[in-house]
Structures are given as C-alpha cells and as structure tokens.
Amino acid sequence: MGSKSNYAENATLNNLLSGTVYVGLTTAANETSVTEPTDTAYARQAVTFTVTGSSADNDAQISFPYATQNNGTVNMAVFDALTGGNHLYIVDITNGPFTYNTDEKIEVMAGTLTITEG
C-alpha cells in the first residue's frame, strides 16, 4: 500500500477546497454517509479555505444559527454543495464535539477549522 506524495496531498486539497464549499453539522458520520440535524434553523454554511502545504484553514468565522430543538452532540463535515452534493471531509474538531441544542449556536473562528491530507 502506498501513500500520497506531498505534491498529491497539496493538489487534492487545492482541488477539493478551491472556491466556496460548505460546512455542515453531523450527528453521525462515517466515510460513506453523514446524518445532519433536522432542526428547521439549521443550514450548511459557506466557507472558503486557504491551502498551505498539506493543510487548509477557514478564511472567516463560520456561524450556525441558534438551534430551535435539541440536536444533541455534533461534529462537522465539508460538502461541495449547500444541499445534497458530495461529502468531502469529516472534520475532527480539536475543541469539540459540540452540543447543538435549543437556543445554542455554534461559531468557529477564522483559522481554527483545519483540514489536512496525509
């Protein structure tokens, strides 16, 4: 089994994260499927990343609206569309997971959502 070269890692991030992508909350995730909250206030949030080497960081703050119901514990995932689309990454949150319950909102400061290849 091989591994990607540094060039391939950088190219993958640049290809998948160029332009606007969308960050969503996940109540359950694995490599093939993601379950997002059913909260009526919830929506994926647009984000752009700056790729440096084999990692990418969000350029601006990401804000999810106040929840209107209890959604439980959530993590994050990156998608290529506002709805539907392709699931690109499951994100490991260094200070998460979060709870997303009634009257709670989630904000991720610029530069703190990091995606790495390798």
PDB file of N, CA, C and O in Angstrom, residues 15-91:
ATOM      1  N   ASN A  15      -7.709  21.126  -5.101  1.00  0.00           N
ATOM      2  CA  ASN A  15      -8.806  20.736  -5.987  1.00  0.00           C
ATOM      3  C   ASN A  15     -10.144  20.705  -5.248  1.00  0.00           C
ATOM      4  O   ASN A  15     -11.136  21.266  -5.702  1.00  0.00           O
ATOM      5  N   LEU A  16     -10.188  20.065  -4.091  1.00  0.00           N
ATOM      6  CA  LEU A  16     -11.454  19.892  -3.379  1.00  0.00           C
ATOM      7  C   LEU A  16     -11.914  21.141  -2.624  1.00  0.00           C
ATOM      8  O   LEU A  16     -13.108  21.328  -2.413  1.00  0.00           O
ATOM      9  N   LEU A  17     -10.972  21.979  -2.201  1.00  0.00           N
ATOM     10  CA  LEU A  17     -11.342  23.115  -1.359  1.00  0.00           C
ATOM     11  C   LEU A  17     -11.158  24.467  -2.039  1.00  0.00           C
ATOM     12  O   LEU A  17     -11.188  25.508  -1.385  1.00  0.00           O
ATOM     13  N   SER A  18     -10.970  24.470  -3.350  1.00  0.00           N
ATOM     14  CA  SER A  18     -10.864  25.755  -4.040  1.00  0.00           C
ATOM     15  C   SER A  18     -12.252  26.359  -4.194  1.00  0.00           C
ATOM     16  O   SER A  18     -13.239  25.655  -4.374  1.00  0.00           O
ATOM     17  N   GLY A  19     -12.343  27.660  -4.074  1.00  0.00           N
ATOM     18  CA  GLY A  19     -13.639  28.311  -4.163  1.00  0.00           C
ATOM     19  C   GLY A  19     -14.443  28.084  -2.898  1.00  0.00           C
ATOM     20  O   GLY A  19     -13.909  27.800  -1.833  1.00  0.00           O
ATOM     21  N   THR A  20     -15.752  28.226  -3.017  1.00  0.00           N
ATOM     22  CA  THR A  20     -16.633  28.079  -1.866  1.00  0.00           C
ATOM     23  C   THR A  20     -17.076  26.631  -1.714  1.00  0.00           C
ATOM     24  O   THR A  20     -17.495  25.995  -2.670  1.00  0.00           O
ATOM     25  N   VAL A  21     -16.957  26.120  -0.498  1.00  0.00           N
ATOM     26  CA  VAL A  21     -17.513  24.826  -0.121  1.00  0.00           C
ATOM     27  C   VAL A  21     -18.417  25.082   1.082  1.00  0.00           C
ATOM     28  O   VAL A  21     -18.598  26.228   1.495  1.00  0.00           O
ATOM     29  N   TYR A  22     -18.982  24.043   1.652  1.00  0.00           N
ATOM     30  CA  TYR A  22     -19.962  24.218   2.714  1.00  0.00           C
ATOM     31  C   TYR A  22     -19.634  23.319   3.897  1.00  0.00           C
ATOM     32  O   TYR A  22     -19.329  22.138   3.718  1.00  0.00           O
ATOM     33  N   VAL A  23     -19.717  23.892   5.090  1.00  0.00           N
ATOM     34  CA  VAL A  23     -19.506  23.139   6.319  1.00  0.00           C
ATOM     35  C   VAL A  23     -20.862  22.832   6.909  1.00  0.00           C
ATOM     36  O   VAL A  23     -21.726  23.707   7.012  1.00  0.00           O
ATOM     37  N   GLY A  24     -21.050  21.581   7.275  1.00  0.00           N
ATOM     38  CA  GLY A  24     -22.301  21.161   7.894  1.00  0.00           C
ATOM     39  C   GLY A  24     -22.038  20.501   9.233  1.00  0.00           C
ATOM     40  O   GLY A  24     -20.909  20.106   9.535  1.00  0.00           O
ATOM     41  N   LEU A  25     -23.073  20.412  10.032  1.00  0.00           N
ATOM     42  CA  LEU A  25     -23.001  19.712  11.303  1.00  0.00           C
ATOM     43  C   LEU A  25     -23.444  18.273  11.084  1.00  0.00           C
ATOM     44  O   LEU A  25     -24.314  18.003  10.261  1.00  0.00           O
ATOM     45  N   THR A  26     -22.840  17.361  11.812  1.00  0.00           N
ATOM     46  CA  THR A  26     -23.193  15.951  11.677  1.00  0.00           C
ATOM     47  C   THR A  26     -23.536  15.360  13.032  1.00  0.00           C
ATOM     48  O   THR A  26     -22.853  15.606  14.013  1.00  0.00           O
ATOM     49  N   THR A  27     -24.634  14.629  13.070  1.00  0.00           N
ATOM     50  CA  THR A  27     -24.986  13.912  14.284  1.00  0.00           C
ATOM     51  C   THR A  27     -24.450  12.500  14.239  1.00  0.00           C
ATOM     52  O   THR A  27     -24.352  11.833  15.254  1.00  0.00           O
ATOM     53  N   ALA A  28     -24.090  12.045  13.050  1.00  0.00           N
ATOM     54  CA  ALA A  28     -23.437  10.749  12.858  1.00  0.00           C
ATOM     55  C   ALA A  28     -22.727  10.801  11.520  1.00  0.00           C
ATOM     56  O   ALA A  28     -23.249  11.354  10.555  1.00  0.00           O
ATOM     57  N   ALA A  29     -21.525  10.265  11.466  1.00  0.00           N
ATOM     58  CA  ALA A  29     -20.774  10.317  10.208  1.00  0.00           C
ATOM     59  C   ALA A  29     -19.819   9.141  10.113  1.00  0.00           C
ATOM     60  O   ALA A  29     -19.290   8.666  11.110  1.00  0.00           O
ATOM     61  N   ASN A  30     -19.662   8.678   8.901  1.00  0.00           N
ATOM     62  CA  ASN A  30     -18.601   7.736   8.587  1.00  0.00           C
ATOM     63  C   ASN A  30     -18.144   8.062   7.174  1.00  0.00           C
ATOM     64  O   ASN A  30     -18.582   9.042   6.590  1.00  0.00           O
ATOM     65  N   GLU A  31     -17.291   7.256   6.602  1.00  0.00           N
ATOM     66  CA  GLU A  31     -16.736   7.586   5.289  1.00  0.00           C
ATOM     67  C   GLU A  31     -17.774   7.621   4.178  1.00  0.00           C
ATOM     68  O   GLU A  31     -17.578   8.284   3.171  1.00  0.00           O
ATOM     69  N   THR A  32     -18.878   6.929   4.341  1.00  0.00           N
ATOM     70  CA  THR A  32     -19.847   6.847   3.250  1.00  0.00           C
ATOM     71  C   THR A  32     -21.124   7.649   3.466  1.00  0.00           C
ATOM     72  O   THR A  32     -21.842   7.910   2.515  1.00  0.00           O
ATOM     73  N   SER A  33     -21.420   8.031   4.693  1.00  0.00           N
ATOM     74  CA  SER A  33     -22.661   8.772   4.908  1.00  0.00           C
ATOM     75  C   SER A  33     -22.547   9.726   6.088  1.00  0.00           C
ATOM     76  O   SER A  33     -21.752   9.518   6.991  1.00  0.00           O
ATOM     77  N   VAL A  34     -23.372  10.757   6.034  1.00  0.00           N
ATOM     78  CA  VAL A  34     -23.412  11.775   7.073  1.00  0.00           C
ATOM     79  C   VAL A  34     -24.870  12.037   7.407  1.00  0.00           C
ATOM     80  O   VAL A  34     -25.702  12.178   6.517  1.00  0.00           O
ATOM     81  N   THR A  35     -25.188  12.115   8.697  1.00  0.00           N
ATOM     82  CA  THR A  35     -26.533  12.479   9.134  1.00  0.00           C
ATOM     83  C   THR A  35     -26.468  13.883   9.716  1.00  0.00           C
ATOM     84  O   THR A  35     -25.720  14.132  10.658  1.00  0.00           O
ATOM     85  N   GLU A  36     -27.241  14.783   9.146  1.00  0.00           N
ATOM     86  CA  GLU A  36     -27.252  16.176   9.595  1.00  0.00           C
ATOM     87  C   GLU A  36     -28.474  16.432  10.470  1.00  0.00           C
ATOM     88  O   GLU A  36     -29.465  15.703  10.393  1.00  0.00           O
ATOM     89  N   PRO A  37     -28.424  17.487  11.300  1.00  0.00           N
ATOM     90  CA  PRO A  37     -29.569  17.819  12.144  1.00  0.00           C
ATOM     91  C   PRO A  37     -30.824  18.089  11.308  1.00  0.00           C
ATOM     92  O   PRO A  37     -30.742  18.581  10.182  1.00  0.00           O
ATOM     93  N   THR A  38     -31.973  17.788  11.886  1.00  0.00           N
ATOM     94  CA  THR A  38     -33.247  18.062  11.224  1.00  0.00           C
ATOM     95  C   THR A  38     -33.846  19.384  11.691  1.00  0.00           C
ATOM     96  O   THR A  38     -34.949  19.741  11.290  1.00  0.00           O
ATOM     97  N   ASP A  39     -33.138  20.105  12.529  1.00  0.00           N
ATOM     98  CA  ASP A  39     -33.571  21.392  13.060  1.00  0.00           C
ATOM     99  C   ASP A  39     -33.941  22.336  11.915  1.00  0.00           C
ATOM    100  O   ASP A  39     -33.193  22.481  10.955  1.00  0.00           O
ATOM    101  N   THR A  40     -35.097  23.003  12.014  1.00  0.00           N
ATOM    102  CA  THR A  40     -35.540  23.896  10.938  1.00  0.00           C
ATOM    103  C   THR A  40     -34.637  25.121  10.783  1.00  0.00           C
ATOM    104  O   THR A  40     -34.612  25.741   9.724  1.00  0.00           O
ATOM    105  N   ALA A  41     -33.870  25.476  11.812  1.00  0.00           N
ATOM    106  CA  ALA A  41     -32.963  26.620  11.720  1.00  0.00           C
ATOM    107  C   ALA A  41     -31.629  26.253  11.082  1.00  0.00           C
ATOM    108  O   ALA A  41     -30.879  27.114  10.636  1.00  0.00           O
ATOM    109  N   TYR A  42     -31.329  24.968  11.035  1.00  0.00           N
ATOM    110  CA  TYR A  42     -30.020  24.507  10.572  1.00  0.00           C
ATOM    111  C   TYR A  42     -29.862  24.627   9.059  1.00  0.00           C
ATOM    112  O   TYR A  42     -30.768  24.344   8.289  1.00  0.00           O
ATOM    113  N   ALA A  43     -28.681  25.037   8.650  1.00  0.00           N
ATOM    114  CA  ALA A  43     -28.289  25.015   7.241  1.00  0.00           C
ATOM    115  C   ALA A  43     -26.768  24.935   7.180  1.00  0.00           C
ATOM    116  O   ALA A  43     -26.074  25.446   8.071  1.00  0.00           O
ATOM    117  N   ARG A  44     -26.259  24.303   6.157  1.00  0.00           N
ATOM    118  CA  ARG A  44     -24.816  24.314   5.926  1.00  0.00           C
ATOM    119  C   ARG A  44     -24.370  25.756   5.706  1.00  0.00           C
ATOM    120  O   ARG A  44     -25.130  26.581   5.197  1.00  0.00           O
ATOM    121  N   GLN A  45     -23.137  26.028   6.055  1.00  0.00           N
ATOM    122  CA  GLN A  45     -22.591  27.378   5.952  1.00  0.00           C
ATOM    123  C   GLN A  45     -21.480  27.425   4.915  1.00  0.00           C
ATOM    124  O   GLN A  45     -20.607  26.551   4.887  1.00  0.00           O
ATOM    125  N   ALA A  46     -21.517  28.455   4.081  1.00  0.00           N
ATOM    126  CA  ALA A  46     -20.485  28.646   3.059  1.00  0.00           C
ATOM    127  C   ALA A  46     -19.159  28.980   3.733  1.00  0.00           C
ATOM    128  O   ALA A  46     -19.116  29.706   4.731  1.00  0.00           O
ATOM    129  N   VAL A  47     -18.081  28.446   3.177  1.00  0.00           N
ATOM    130  CA  VAL A  47     -16.752  28.702   3.718  1.00  0.00           C
ATOM    131  C   VAL A  47     -15.729  28.651   2.594  1.00  0.00           C
ATOM    132  O   VAL A  47     -15.921  27.940   1.599  1.00  0.00           O
ATOM    133  N   THR A  48     -14.691  29.443   2.739  1.00  0.00           N
ATOM    134  CA  THR A  48     -13.537  29.344   1.851  1.00  0.00           C
ATOM    135  C   THR A  48     -12.325  29.010   2.710  1.00  0.00           C
ATOM    136  O   THR A  48     -12.267  29.360   3.892  1.00  0.00           O
ATOM    137  N   PHE A  49     -11.386  28.305   2.111  1.00  0.00           N
ATOM    138  CA  PHE A  49     -10.186  27.866   2.811  1.00  0.00           C
ATOM    139  C   PHE A  49      -8.947  28.422   2.126  1.00  0.00           C
ATOM    140  O   PHE A  49      -8.935  28.618   0.915  1.00  0.00           O
ATOM    141  N   THR A  50      -7.910  28.634   2.916  1.00  0.00           N
ATOM    142  CA  THR A  50      -6.590  28.912   2.391  1.00  0.00           C
ATOM    143  C   THR A  50      -5.771  27.645   2.574  1.00  0.00           C
ATOM    144  O   THR A  50      -5.662  27.131   3.698  1.00  0.00           O
ATOM    145  N   VAL A  51      -5.234  27.151   1.463  1.00  0.00           N
ATOM    146  CA  VAL A  51      -4.432  25.927   1.492  1.00  0.00           C
ATOM    147  C   VAL A  51      -2.959  26.319   1.572  1.00  0.00           C
ATOM    148  O   VAL A  51      -2.471  27.106   0.775  1.00  0.00           O
ATOM    149  N   THR A  52      -2.285  25.754   2.551  1.00  0.00           N
ATOM    150  CA  THR A  52      -0.848  25.940   2.712  1.00  0.00           C
ATOM    151  C   THR A  52      -0.236  24.565   2.930  1.00  0.00           C
ATOM    152  O   THR A  52      -0.501  23.928   3.952  1.00  0.00           O
ATOM    153  N   GLY A  53       0.535  24.121   1.939  1.00  0.00           N
ATOM    154  CA  GLY A  53       1.121  22.791   2.055  1.00  0.00           C
ATOM    155  C   GLY A  53       0.033  21.740   2.079  1.00  0.00           C
ATOM    156  O   GLY A  53      -0.874  21.752   1.260  1.00  0.00           O
ATOM    157  N   SER A  54       0.080  20.862   3.080  1.00  0.00           N
ATOM    158  CA  SER A  54      -0.896  19.774   3.154  1.00  0.00           C
ATOM    159  C   SER A  54      -2.002  20.050   4.164  1.00  0.00           C
ATOM    160  O   SER A  54      -2.621  19.134   4.688  1.00  0.00           O
ATOM    161  N   SER A  55      -2.260  21.340   4.455  1.00  0.00           N
ATOM    162  CA  SER A  55      -3.385  21.673   5.333  1.00  0.00           C
ATOM    163  C   SER A  55      -4.126  22.892   4.800  1.00  0.00           C
ATOM    164  O   SER A  55      -3.589  23.683   4.031  1.00  0.00           O
ATOM    165  N   ALA A  56      -5.379  23.015   5.217  1.00  0.00           N
ATOM    166  CA  ALA A  56      -6.235  24.125   4.804  1.00  0.00           C
ATOM    167  C   ALA A  56      -6.960  24.654   6.035  1.00  0.00           C
ATOM    168  O   ALA A  56      -7.415  23.874   6.875  1.00  0.00           O
ATOM    169  N   ASP A  57      -7.063  25.987   6.136  1.00  0.00           N
ATOM    170  CA  ASP A  57      -7.743  26.644   7.254  1.00  0.00           C
ATOM    171  C   ASP A  57      -8.846  27.556   6.731  1.00  0.00           C
ATOM    172  O   ASP A  57      -8.677  28.198   5.691  1.00  0.00           O
ATOM    173  N   ASN A  58      -9.954  27.639   7.492  1.00  0.00           N
ATOM    174  CA  ASN A  58     -11.059  28.515   7.097  1.00  0.00           C
ATOM    175  C   ASN A  58     -10.631  29.976   7.145  1.00  0.00           C
ATOM    176  O   ASN A  58      -9.929  30.410   8.041  1.00  0.00           O
ATOM    177  N   ASP A  59     -11.079  30.741   6.137  1.00  0.00           N
ATOM    178  CA  ASP A  59     -10.687  32.143   5.998  1.00  0.00           C
ATOM    179  C   ASP A  59     -11.469  33.095   6.896  1.00  0.00           C
ATOM    180  O   ASP A  59     -10.982  34.176   7.219  1.00  0.00           O
ATOM    181  N   ALA A  60     -12.670  32.734   7.264  1.00  0.00           N
ATOM    182  CA  ALA A  60     -13.530  33.638   8.040  1.00  0.00           C
ATOM    183  C   ALA A  60     -14.318  32.830   9.069  1.00  0.00           C
ATOM    184  O   ALA A  60     -14.379  31.606   9.006  1.00  0.00           O
ATOM    185  N   GLN A  61     -14.909  33.543  10.009  1.00  0.00           N
ATOM    186  CA  GLN A  61     -15.731  32.890  11.030  1.00  0.00           C
ATOM    187  C   GLN A  61     -16.897  32.159  10.374  1.00  0.00           C
ATOM    188  O   GLN A  61     -17.490  32.644   9.410  1.00  0.00           O
ATOM    189  N   ILE A  62     -17.232  31.006  10.920  1.00  0.00           N
ATOM    190  CA  ILE A  62     -18.388  30.221  10.475  1.00  0.00           C
ATOM    191  C   ILE A  62     -19.407  30.266  11.599  1.00  0.00           C
ATOM    192  O   ILE A  62     -19.074  29.956  12.746  1.00  0.00           O
ATOM    193  N   SER A  63     -20.648  30.659  11.285  1.00  0.00           N
ATOM    194  CA  SER A  63     -21.686  30.773  12.314  1.00  0.00           C
ATOM    195  C   SER A  63     -22.915  29.970  11.916  1.00  0.00           C
ATOM    196  O   SER A  63     -23.506  30.215  10.868  1.00  0.00           O
ATOM    197  N   PHE A  64     -23.282  29.038  12.767  1.00  0.00           N
ATOM    198  CA  PHE A  64     -24.535  28.306  12.600  1.00  0.00           C
ATOM    199  C   PHE A  64     -25.585  28.999  13.458  1.00  0.00           C
ATOM    200  O   PHE A  64     -25.286  29.472  14.558  1.00  0.00           O
ATOM    201  N   PRO A  65     -26.826  29.079  12.990  1.00  0.00           N
ATOM    202  CA  PRO A  65     -27.868  29.809  13.733  1.00  0.00           C
ATOM    203  C   PRO A  65     -28.251  29.102  15.036  1.00  0.00           C
ATOM    204  O   PRO A  65     -27.925  27.933  15.240  1.00  0.00           O
ATOM    205  N   TYR A  66     -28.935  29.846  15.884  1.00  0.00           N
ATOM    206  CA  TYR A  66     -29.440  29.262  17.128  1.00  0.00           C
ATOM    207  C   TYR A  66     -30.357  28.086  16.803  1.00  0.00           C
ATOM    208  O   TYR A  66     -31.239  28.184  15.949  1.00  0.00           O
ATOM    209  N   ALA A  67     -30.152  26.989  17.501  1.00  0.00           N
ATOM    210  CA  ALA A  67     -30.984  25.800  17.307  1.00  0.00           C
ATOM    211  C   ALA A  67     -32.374  26.035  17.877  1.00  0.00           C
ATOM    212  O   ALA A  67     -32.536  26.741  18.869  1.00  0.00           O
ATOM    213  N   THR A  68     -33.368  25.442  17.240  1.00  0.00           N
ATOM    214  CA  THR A  68     -34.741  25.548  17.724  1.00  0.00           C
ATOM    215  C   THR A  68     -35.206  24.261  18.389  1.00  0.00           C
ATOM    216  O   THR A  68     -36.331  24.187  18.872  1.00  0.00           O
ATOM    217  N   GLN A  69     -34.349  23.247  18.401  1.00  0.00           N
ATOM    218  CA  GLN A  69     -34.679  21.976  19.043  1.00  0.00           C
ATOM    219  C   GLN A  69     -33.388  21.340  19.539  1.00  0.00           C
ATOM    220  O   GLN A  69     -32.299  21.796  19.207  1.00  0.00           O
ATOM    221  N   ASN A  70     -33.517  20.282  20.308  1.00  0.00           N
ATOM    222  CA  ASN A  70     -32.343  19.559  20.780  1.00  0.00           C
ATOM    223  C   ASN A  70     -31.841  18.642  19.666  1.00  0.00           C
ATOM    224  O   ASN A  70     -32.568  17.780  19.184  1.00  0.00           O
ATOM    225  N   ASN A  71     -30.600  18.872  19.262  1.00  0.00           N
ATOM    226  CA  ASN A  71     -29.977  18.076  18.208  1.00  0.00           C
ATOM    227  C   ASN A  71     -28.884  17.166  18.743  1.00  0.00           C
ATOM    228  O   ASN A  71     -28.359  16.338  18.019  1.00  0.00           O
ATOM    229  N   GLY A  72     -28.523  17.351  20.017  1.00  0.00           N
ATOM    230  CA  GLY A  72     -27.505  16.508  20.629  1.00  0.00           C
ATOM    231  C   GLY A  72     -26.096  16.915  20.255  1.00  0.00           C
ATOM    232  O   GLY A  72     -25.812  18.053  19.902  1.00  0.00           O
ATOM    233  N   THR A  73     -25.207  15.945  20.313  1.00  0.00           N
ATOM    234  CA  THR A  73     -23.799  16.168  20.041  1.00  0.00           C
ATOM    235  C   THR A  73     -23.545  16.150  18.540  1.00  0.00           C
ATOM    236  O   THR A  73     -24.043  15.281  17.839  1.00  0.00           O
ATOM    237  N   VAL A  74     -22.769  17.123  18.066  1.00  0.00           N
ATOM    238  CA  VAL A  74     -22.483  17.222  16.636  1.00  0.00           C
ATOM    239  C   VAL A  74     -20.991  17.406  16.386  1.00  0.00           C
ATOM    240  O   VAL A  74     -20.264  17.940  17.218  1.00  0.00           O
ATOM    241  N   ASN A  75     -20.560  16.954  15.240  1.00  0.00           N
ATOM    242  CA  ASN A  75     -19.245  17.228  14.690  1.00  0.00           C
ATOM    243  C   ASN A  75     -19.470  17.990  13.392  1.00  0.00           C
ATOM    244  O   ASN A  75     -20.575  18.428  13.119  1.00  0.00           O
ATOM    245  N   MET A  76     -18.447  18.087  12.561  1.00  0.00           N
ATOM    246  CA  MET A  76     -18.582  18.832  11.311  1.00  0.00           C
ATOM    247  C   MET A  76     -18.109  18.005  10.129  1.00  0.00           C
ATOM    248  O   MET A  76     -17.291  17.104  10.263  1.00  0.00           O
ATOM    249  N   ALA A  77     -18.644  18.368   8.962  1.00  0.00           N
ATOM    250  CA  ALA A  77     -18.233  17.756   7.705  1.00  0.00           C
ATOM    251  C   ALA A  77     -18.213  18.841   6.641  1.00  0.00           C
ATOM    252  O   ALA A  77     -18.876  19.871   6.771  1.00  0.00           O
ATOM    253  N   VAL A  78     -17.449  18.615   5.590  1.00  0.00           N
ATOM    254  CA  VAL A  78     -17.353  19.564   4.480  1.00  0.00           C
ATOM    255  C   VAL A  78     -18.005  18.941   3.256  1.00  0.00           C
ATOM    256  O   VAL A  78     -17.784  17.760   2.952  1.00  0.00           O
ATOM    257  N   PHE A  79     -18.803  19.752   2.547  1.00  0.00           N
ATOM    258  CA  PHE A  79     -19.543  19.319   1.368  1.00  0.00           C
ATOM    259  C   PHE A  79     -19.248  20.249   0.203  1.00  0.00           C
ATOM    260  O   PHE A  79     -18.842  21.392   0.401  1.00  0.00           O
ATOM    261  N   ASP A  80     -19.552  19.799  -1.006  1.00  0.00           N
ATOM    262  CA  ASP A  80     -19.345  20.650  -2.181  1.00  0.00           C
ATOM    263  C   ASP A  80     -20.616  21.372  -2.619  1.00  0.00           C
ATOM    264  O   ASP A  80     -20.616  22.037  -3.648  1.00  0.00           O
ATOM    265  N   ALA A  81     -21.692  21.272  -1.854  1.00  0.00           N
ATOM    266  CA  ALA A  81     -22.950  21.939  -2.214  1.00  0.00           C
ATOM    267  C   ALA A  81     -23.702  22.353  -0.955  1.00  0.00           C
ATOM    268  O   ALA A  81     -23.522  21.760   0.113  1.00  0.00           O
ATOM    269  N   LEU A  82     -24.564  23.353  -1.091  1.00  0.00           N
ATOM    270  CA  LEU A  82     -25.367  23.828   0.030  1.00  0.00           C
ATOM    271  C   LEU A  82     -26.327  22.745   0.518  1.00  0.00           C
ATOM    272  O   LEU A  82     -26.545  22.587   1.713  1.00  0.00           O
ATOM    273  N   THR A  83     -26.908  21.997  -0.392  1.00  0.00           N
ATOM    274  CA  THR A  83     -27.748  20.843  -0.046  1.00  0.00           C
ATOM    275  C   THR A  83     -27.347  19.702  -0.961  1.00  0.00           C
ATOM    276  O   THR A  83     -26.886  19.919  -2.082  1.00  0.00           O
ATOM    277  N   GLY A  84     -27.537  18.488  -0.493  1.00  0.00           N
ATOM    278  CA  GLY A  84     -27.149  17.333  -1.310  1.00  0.00           C
ATOM    279  C   GLY A  84     -25.656  17.374  -1.567  1.00  0.00           C
ATOM    280  O   GLY A  84     -24.862  17.636  -0.679  1.00  0.00           O
ATOM    281  N   GLY A  85     -25.270  17.146  -2.813  1.00  0.00           N
ATOM    282  CA  GLY A  85     -23.859  17.230  -3.177  1.00  0.00           C
ATOM    283  C   GLY A  85     -23.035  16.085  -2.631  1.00  0.00           C
ATOM    284  O   GLY A  85     -23.554  15.049  -2.216  1.00  0.00           O
ATOM    285  N   ASN A  86     -21.741  16.295  -2.646  1.00  0.00           N
ATOM    286  CA  ASN A  86     -20.786  15.274  -2.214  1.00  0.00           C
ATOM    287  C   ASN A  86     -20.186  15.620  -0.864  1.00  0.00           C
ATOM    288  O   ASN A  86     -19.854  16.771  -0.595  1.00  0.00           O
ATOM    289  N   HIS A  87     -20.019  14.610  -0.063  1.00  0.00           N
ATOM    290  CA  HIS A  87     -19.374  14.730   1.242  1.00  0.00           C
ATOM    291  C   HIS A  87     -17.864  14.635   1.011  1.00  0.00           C
ATOM    292  O   HIS A  87     -17.380  13.630   0.507  1.00  0.00           O
ATOM    293  N   LEU A  88     -17.128  15.695   1.342  1.00  0.00           N
ATOM    294  CA  LEU A  88     -15.694  15.747   1.056  1.00  0.00           C
ATOM    295  C   LEU A  88     -14.824  15.319   2.236  1.00  0.00           C
ATOM    296  O   LEU A  88     -13.862  14.575   2.058  1.00  0.00           O
ATOM    297  N   TYR A  89     -15.113  15.823   3.423  1.00  0.00           N
ATOM    298  CA  TYR A  89     -14.287  15.541   4.598  1.00  0.00           C
ATOM    299  C   TYR A  89     -15.150  15.435   5.843  1.00  0.00           C
ATOM    300  O   TYR A  89     -16.118  16.172   6.000  1.00  0.00           O
ATOM    301  N   ILE A  90     -14.769  14.542   6.750  1.00  0.00           N
ATOM    302  CA  ILE A  90     -15.250  14.547   8.123  1.00  0.00           C
ATOM    303  C   ILE A  90     -14.197  15.337   8.874  1.00  0.00           C
ATOM    304  O   ILE A  90     -13.000  15.113   8.715  1.00  0.00           O
ATOM    305  N   VAL A  91     -14.611  16.302   9.689  1.00  0.00           N
ATOM    306  CA  VAL A  91     -13.670  17.193  10.352  1.00  0.00           C
ATOM    307  C   VAL A  91     -13.541  16.802  11.819  1.00  0.00           C
ATOM    308  O   VAL A  91     -14.537  16.720  12.534  1.00  0.00           O
TER     309      VAL A  91
END
